[in-house]
mmCIF file of N, CA and C in Angstrom:
data_model
loop_
_atom_site.group_PDB
_atom_site.id
_atom_site.type_symbol
_atom_site.label_atom_id
_atom_site.label_comp_id
_atom_site.label_asym_id
_atom_site.label_seq_id
_atom_site.Cartn_x
_atom_site.Cartn_y
_atom_site.Cartn_z
ATOM 1 N N UNK A 1 -87.044 -153.688 53.011
ATOM 2 C CA UNK A 1 -87.714 -154.008 53.593
ATOM 3 C C UNK A 1 -88.990 -152.717 53.854
ATOM 4 N N UNK A 2 -87.884 -151.738 54.675
ATOM 5 C CA UNK A 2 -88.717 -150.542 55.173
ATOM 6 C C UNK A 2 -89.402 -149.983 53.929
ATOM 7 N N UNK A 3 -88.658 -149.546 52.725
ATOM 8 C CA UNK A 3 -89.279 -148.898 51.592
ATOM 9 C C UNK A 3 -90.418 -149.674 51.045
ATOM 10 N N UNK A 4 -90.683 -150.984 51.307
ATOM 11 C CA UNK A 4 -91.809 -151.557 50.682
ATOM 12 C C UNK A 4 -92.971 -151.421 51.918
ATOM 13 N N UNK A 5 -92.798 -150.786 52.802
ATOM 14 C CA UNK A 5 -93.892 -150.666 53.985
ATOM 15 C C UNK A 5 -93.860 -151.836 54.851
ATOM 16 N N UNK A 6 -92.827 -152.459 55.271
ATOM 17 C CA UNK A 6 -92.994 -153.518 56.218
ATOM 18 C C UNK A 6 -92.401 -152.768 57.772
ATOM 19 N N UNK A 7 -92.812 -153.472 58.644
ATOM 20 C CA UNK A 7 -92.339 -152.946 59.617
ATOM 21 C C UNK A 7 -91.188 -153.661 60.051
ATOM 22 N N UNK A 8 -90.311 -153.240 60.453
ATOM 23 C CA UNK A 8 -88.927 -154.412 60.776
ATOM 24 C C UNK A 8 -88.944 -154.144 62.423
ATOM 25 N N UNK A 9 -88.538 -155.101 63.289
ATOM 26 C CA UNK A 9 -88.229 -155.065 64.737
ATOM 27 C C UNK A 9 -87.730 -155.900 64.884
ATOM 28 N N UNK A 10 -86.622 -155.825 66.059
ATOM 29 C CA UNK A 10 -85.679 -156.735 66.447
ATOM 30 C C UNK A 10 -85.995 -156.862 68.075
ATOM 31 N N UNK A 11 -86.590 -157.968 67.993
ATOM 32 C CA UNK A 11 -87.178 -158.448 69.597
ATOM 33 C C UNK A 11 -86.604 -159.968 69.850
ATOM 34 N N UNK A 12 -86.387 -160.009 71.514
ATOM 35 C CA UNK A 12 -86.143 -161.243 71.695
ATOM 36 C C UNK A 12 -86.690 -162.421 71.654
ATOM 37 N N UNK A 13 -86.012 -163.591 71.548
ATOM 38 C CA UNK A 13 -87.003 -164.870 71.491
ATOM 39 C C UNK A 13 -88.148 -164.981 72.241
ATOM 40 N N UNK A 14 -88.108 -164.719 73.388
ATOM 41 C CA UNK A 14 -89.308 -165.254 74.087
ATOM 42 C C UNK A 14 -90.400 -164.182 73.552
ATOM 43 N N UNK A 15 -90.125 -162.912 73.119
ATOM 44 C CA UNK A 15 -91.297 -162.079 72.524
ATOM 45 C C UNK A 15 -91.867 -162.765 71.317
ATOM 46 N N UNK A 16 -90.859 -163.301 70.490
ATOM 47 C CA UNK A 16 -91.592 -163.719 69.168
ATOM 48 C C UNK A 16 -92.465 -164.705 69.736
ATOM 49 N N UNK A 17 -92.194 -165.852 70.473
ATOM 50 C CA UNK A 17 -93.109 -166.785 70.984
ATOM 51 C C UNK A 17 -94.414 -166.276 71.742
ATOM 52 N N UNK A 18 -94.124 -165.429 72.399
ATOM 53 C CA UNK A 18 -95.215 -164.491 73.182
ATOM 54 C C UNK A 18 -96.314 -163.777 72.476
ATOM 55 N N UNK A 19 -95.740 -163.079 71.245
ATOM 56 C CA UNK A 19 -96.693 -162.036 70.694
ATOM 57 C C UNK A 19 -97.576 -163.116 69.363
ATOM 58 N N UNK A 20 -98.511 -162.606 68.802
ATOM 59 C CA UNK A 20 -99.144 -162.993 67.839
ATOM 60 C C UNK A 20 -98.952 -162.433 66.322
ATOM 61 N N UNK A 21 -97.873 -162.919 65.569
ATOM 62 C CA UNK A 21 -97.500 -161.924 64.524
ATOM 63 C C UNK A 21 -98.565 -162.104 63.410
ATOM 64 N N UNK A 22 -98.499 -161.234 62.292
ATOM 65 C CA UNK A 22 -99.292 -161.713 61.247
ATOM 66 C C UNK A 22 -98.191 -161.021 60.254
ATOM 67 N N UNK A 23 -97.224 -161.609 59.974
ATOM 68 C CA UNK A 23 -96.245 -161.515 58.940
ATOM 69 C C UNK A 23 -95.079 -162.677 58.942
ATOM 70 N N UNK A 24 -93.674 -162.295 58.864
ATOM 71 C CA UNK A 24 -92.801 -163.047 58.708
ATOM 72 C C UNK A 24 -91.731 -162.880 59.928
ATOM 73 N N UNK A 25 -91.079 -163.739 60.403
ATOM 74 C CA UNK A 25 -90.244 -163.626 61.634
ATOM 75 C C UNK A 25 -89.009 -164.500 60.742
ATOM 76 N N UNK A 26 -87.668 -163.735 61.070
ATOM 77 C CA UNK A 26 -86.378 -164.263 60.294
ATOM 78 C C UNK A 26 -85.712 -164.847 61.576
ATOM 79 N N UNK A 27 -85.277 -166.033 61.541
ATOM 80 C CA UNK A 27 -84.772 -166.185 62.731
ATOM 81 C C UNK A 27 -83.480 -167.102 62.092
ATOM 82 N N UNK A 28 -82.092 -166.165 62.181
ATOM 83 C CA UNK A 28 -81.207 -166.939 61.650
ATOM 84 C C UNK A 28 -80.609 -168.298 62.487
ATOM 85 N N UNK A 29 -79.820 -169.153 61.859
ATOM 86 C CA UNK A 29 -79.454 -170.198 62.596
ATOM 87 C C UNK A 29 -78.563 -169.943 63.523
ATOM 88 N N UNK A 30 -78.348 -170.904 64.427
ATOM 89 C CA UNK A 30 -77.489 -170.901 65.643
ATOM 90 C C UNK A 30 -75.957 -170.847 65.040
ATOM 91 N N UNK A 31 -75.067 -169.958 65.747
ATOM 92 C CA UNK A 31 -73.933 -169.858 65.366
ATOM 93 C C UNK A 31 -72.893 -170.647 66.524
ATOM 94 N N UNK A 32 -72.034 -171.764 66.338
ATOM 95 C CA UNK A 32 -71.524 -172.346 66.954
ATOM 96 C C UNK A 32 -70.360 -171.612 67.734
ATOM 97 N N UNK A 33 -70.107 -171.653 68.956
ATOM 98 C CA UNK A 33 -68.717 -170.842 69.275
ATOM 99 C C UNK A 33 -67.586 -171.031 68.702
ATOM 100 N N UNK A 34 -67.143 -172.346 67.892
ATOM 101 C CA UNK A 34 -65.755 -172.749 67.431
ATOM 102 C C UNK A 34 -66.035 -171.898 65.907
ATOM 103 N N UNK A 35 -67.232 -171.705 65.627
ATOM 104 C CA UNK A 35 -67.360 -170.813 64.428
ATOM 105 C C UNK A 35 -67.122 -169.419 64.585
ATOM 106 N N UNK A 36 -67.442 -168.815 65.773
ATOM 107 C CA UNK A 36 -67.040 -167.389 65.878
ATOM 108 C C UNK A 36 -65.808 -167.375 65.951
ATOM 109 N N UNK A 37 -65.247 -168.435 66.706
ATOM 110 C CA UNK A 37 -63.699 -168.127 66.859
ATOM 111 C C UNK A 37 -63.082 -168.090 65.714
ATOM 112 N N UNK A 38 -63.256 -168.859 64.810
ATOM 113 C CA UNK A 38 -62.643 -169.044 63.630
ATOM 114 C C UNK A 38 -63.165 -167.748 62.535
ATOM 115 N N UNK A 39 -64.120 -167.164 62.574
ATOM 116 C CA UNK A 39 -64.134 -166.088 61.854
ATOM 117 C C UNK A 39 -63.260 -164.760 62.306
ATOM 118 N N UNK A 40 -63.452 -164.911 63.658
ATOM 119 C CA UNK A 40 -62.489 -164.003 64.487
ATOM 120 C C UNK A 40 -61.320 -164.147 64.228
ATOM 121 N N UNK A 41 -60.681 -165.241 64.090
ATOM 122 C CA UNK A 41 -59.163 -165.448 63.981
ATOM 123 C C UNK A 41 -58.779 -164.813 62.279
ATOM 124 N N UNK A 42 -59.638 -164.961 61.397
ATOM 125 C CA UNK A 42 -59.673 -164.603 59.987
ATOM 126 C C UNK A 42 -59.396 -163.014 59.834
ATOM 127 N N UNK A 43 -59.975 -162.121 60.961
ATOM 128 C CA UNK A 43 -60.016 -161.154 60.945
ATOM 129 C C UNK A 43 -61.341 -160.153 60.657
ATOM 130 N N UNK A 44 -62.287 -161.024 60.532
ATOM 131 C CA UNK A 44 -63.793 -160.649 60.203
ATOM 132 C C UNK A 44 -64.432 -160.606 61.382
ATOM 133 N N UNK A 45 -65.630 -159.753 61.524
ATOM 134 C CA UNK A 45 -66.617 -160.010 62.411
ATOM 135 C C UNK A 45 -67.997 -160.323 61.944
ATOM 136 N N UNK A 46 -68.713 -160.640 62.870
ATOM 137 C CA UNK A 46 -70.313 -161.004 62.456
ATOM 138 C C UNK A 46 -71.124 -159.595 62.359
ATOM 139 N N UNK A 47 -72.148 -159.430 61.542
ATOM 140 C CA UNK A 47 -72.829 -158.251 61.679
ATOM 141 C C UNK A 47 -73.804 -158.104 63.054
ATOM 142 N N UNK A 48 -74.054 -156.695 63.523
ATOM 143 C CA UNK A 48 -74.669 -156.616 64.640
ATOM 144 C C UNK A 48 -75.932 -157.494 64.694
ATOM 145 N N UNK A 49 -75.977 -157.917 66.041
ATOM 146 C CA UNK A 49 -77.416 -158.759 66.240
ATOM 147 C C UNK A 49 -77.320 -160.281 65.865
ATOM 148 N N UNK A 50 -75.993 -160.521 65.002
ATOM 149 C CA UNK A 50 -75.850 -161.925 64.935
ATOM 150 C C UNK A 50 -75.717 -163.056 65.487
ATOM 151 N N UNK A 51 -74.954 -162.538 66.762
ATOM 152 C CA UNK A 51 -74.464 -163.682 67.757
ATOM 153 C C UNK A 51 -75.242 -162.963 68.873
ATOM 154 N N UNK A 52 -75.691 -163.553 69.767
ATOM 155 C CA UNK A 52 -75.861 -163.598 71.212
ATOM 156 C C UNK A 52 -75.443 -164.266 72.083
ATOM 157 N N UNK A 53 -75.673 -163.867 73.399
ATOM 158 C CA UNK A 53 -74.679 -164.434 74.537
ATOM 159 C C UNK A 53 -75.568 -164.901 75.582
ATOM 160 N N UNK A 54 -75.654 -166.092 75.836
ATOM 161 C CA UNK A 54 -76.577 -166.699 76.838
ATOM 162 C C UNK A 54 -75.517 -166.784 78.233
ATOM 163 N N UNK A 55 -75.874 -166.037 79.527
ATOM 164 C CA UNK A 55 -75.236 -166.065 80.565
ATOM 165 C C UNK A 55 -76.178 -166.966 81.452
ATOM 166 N N UNK A 56 -75.275 -168.077 82.012
ATOM 167 C CA UNK A 56 -75.878 -168.864 82.974
ATOM 168 C C UNK A 56 -76.097 -168.443 84.576
ATOM 169 N N UNK A 57 -75.169 -167.635 84.700
ATOM 170 C CA UNK A 57 -75.436 -167.103 86.298
ATOM 171 C C UNK A 57 -75.848 -165.748 86.000
ATOM 172 N N UNK A 58 -76.551 -165.029 87.297
ATOM 173 C CA UNK A 58 -77.013 -163.895 87.208
ATOM 174 C C UNK A 58 -76.083 -162.891 87.622
ATOM 175 N N UNK A 59 -75.670 -161.704 86.798
ATOM 176 C CA UNK A 59 -74.933 -160.823 87.082
ATOM 177 C C UNK A 59 -75.196 -159.726 87.676
ATOM 178 N N UNK A 60 -74.628 -159.699 88.919
ATOM 179 C CA UNK A 60 -75.261 -158.428 90.003
ATOM 180 C C UNK A 60 -75.277 -157.070 89.438
ATOM 181 N N UNK A 61 -76.271 -156.324 89.896
ATOM 182 C CA UNK A 61 -76.448 -154.988 89.102
ATOM 183 C C UNK A 61 -75.342 -154.093 90.068
ATOM 184 N N UNK A 62 -74.341 -153.384 89.173
ATOM 185 C CA UNK A 62 -73.403 -152.263 89.603
ATOM 186 C C UNK A 62 -73.678 -151.024 89.009
ATOM 187 N N UNK A 63 -73.976 -150.176 89.934
ATOM 188 C CA UNK A 63 -74.241 -148.849 89.665
ATOM 189 C C UNK A 63 -72.757 -148.059 90.127
ATOM 190 N N UNK A 64 -72.194 -147.738 88.773
ATOM 191 C CA UNK A 64 -71.032 -146.738 88.648
ATOM 192 C C UNK A 64 -71.464 -145.664 88.195
ATOM 193 N N UNK A 65 -70.881 -144.474 88.604
ATOM 194 C CA UNK A 65 -70.929 -143.073 87.776
ATOM 195 C C UNK A 65 -70.097 -143.286 86.602
ATOM 196 N N UNK A 66 -70.585 -142.668 85.280
ATOM 197 C CA UNK A 66 -69.658 -142.235 84.390
ATOM 198 C C UNK A 66 -68.376 -141.887 84.684
ATOM 199 N N UNK A 67 -68.624 -140.539 85.423
ATOM 200 C CA UNK A 67 -67.026 -140.094 85.837
ATOM 201 C C UNK A 67 -66.130 -140.737 86.254
ATOM 202 N N UNK A 68 -66.472 -141.619 87.166
ATOM 203 C CA UNK A 68 -65.918 -142.653 87.980
ATOM 204 C C UNK A 68 -65.175 -143.666 86.852
ATOM 205 N N UNK A 69 -65.717 -143.895 86.019
ATOM 206 C CA UNK A 69 -65.133 -145.064 84.899
ATOM 207 C C UNK A 69 -64.150 -144.297 83.863
ATOM 208 N N UNK A 70 -64.175 -142.987 83.615
ATOM 209 C CA UNK A 70 -63.342 -142.427 82.817
ATOM 210 C C UNK A 70 -61.933 -141.617 83.567
ATOM 211 N N UNK A 71 -61.643 -142.105 84.772
ATOM 212 C CA UNK A 71 -60.488 -141.508 85.519
ATOM 213 C C UNK A 71 -59.341 -142.499 84.968
#
């Protein structure tokens, strides 16, 4: 796509709905949890950006210096 002069962007769902695009949006089908588990059990992985995680609860901000994590 890039070699043909297209701009390729990965944007969150809400951005696609918000922006006015003059082009094409590729929206892959939803992948069910059980499908992910079956693929992983077979030793395969999905390509980057093909799965997403929706968290129902707010995760607290945690600020830990990197040097603390490598101890």
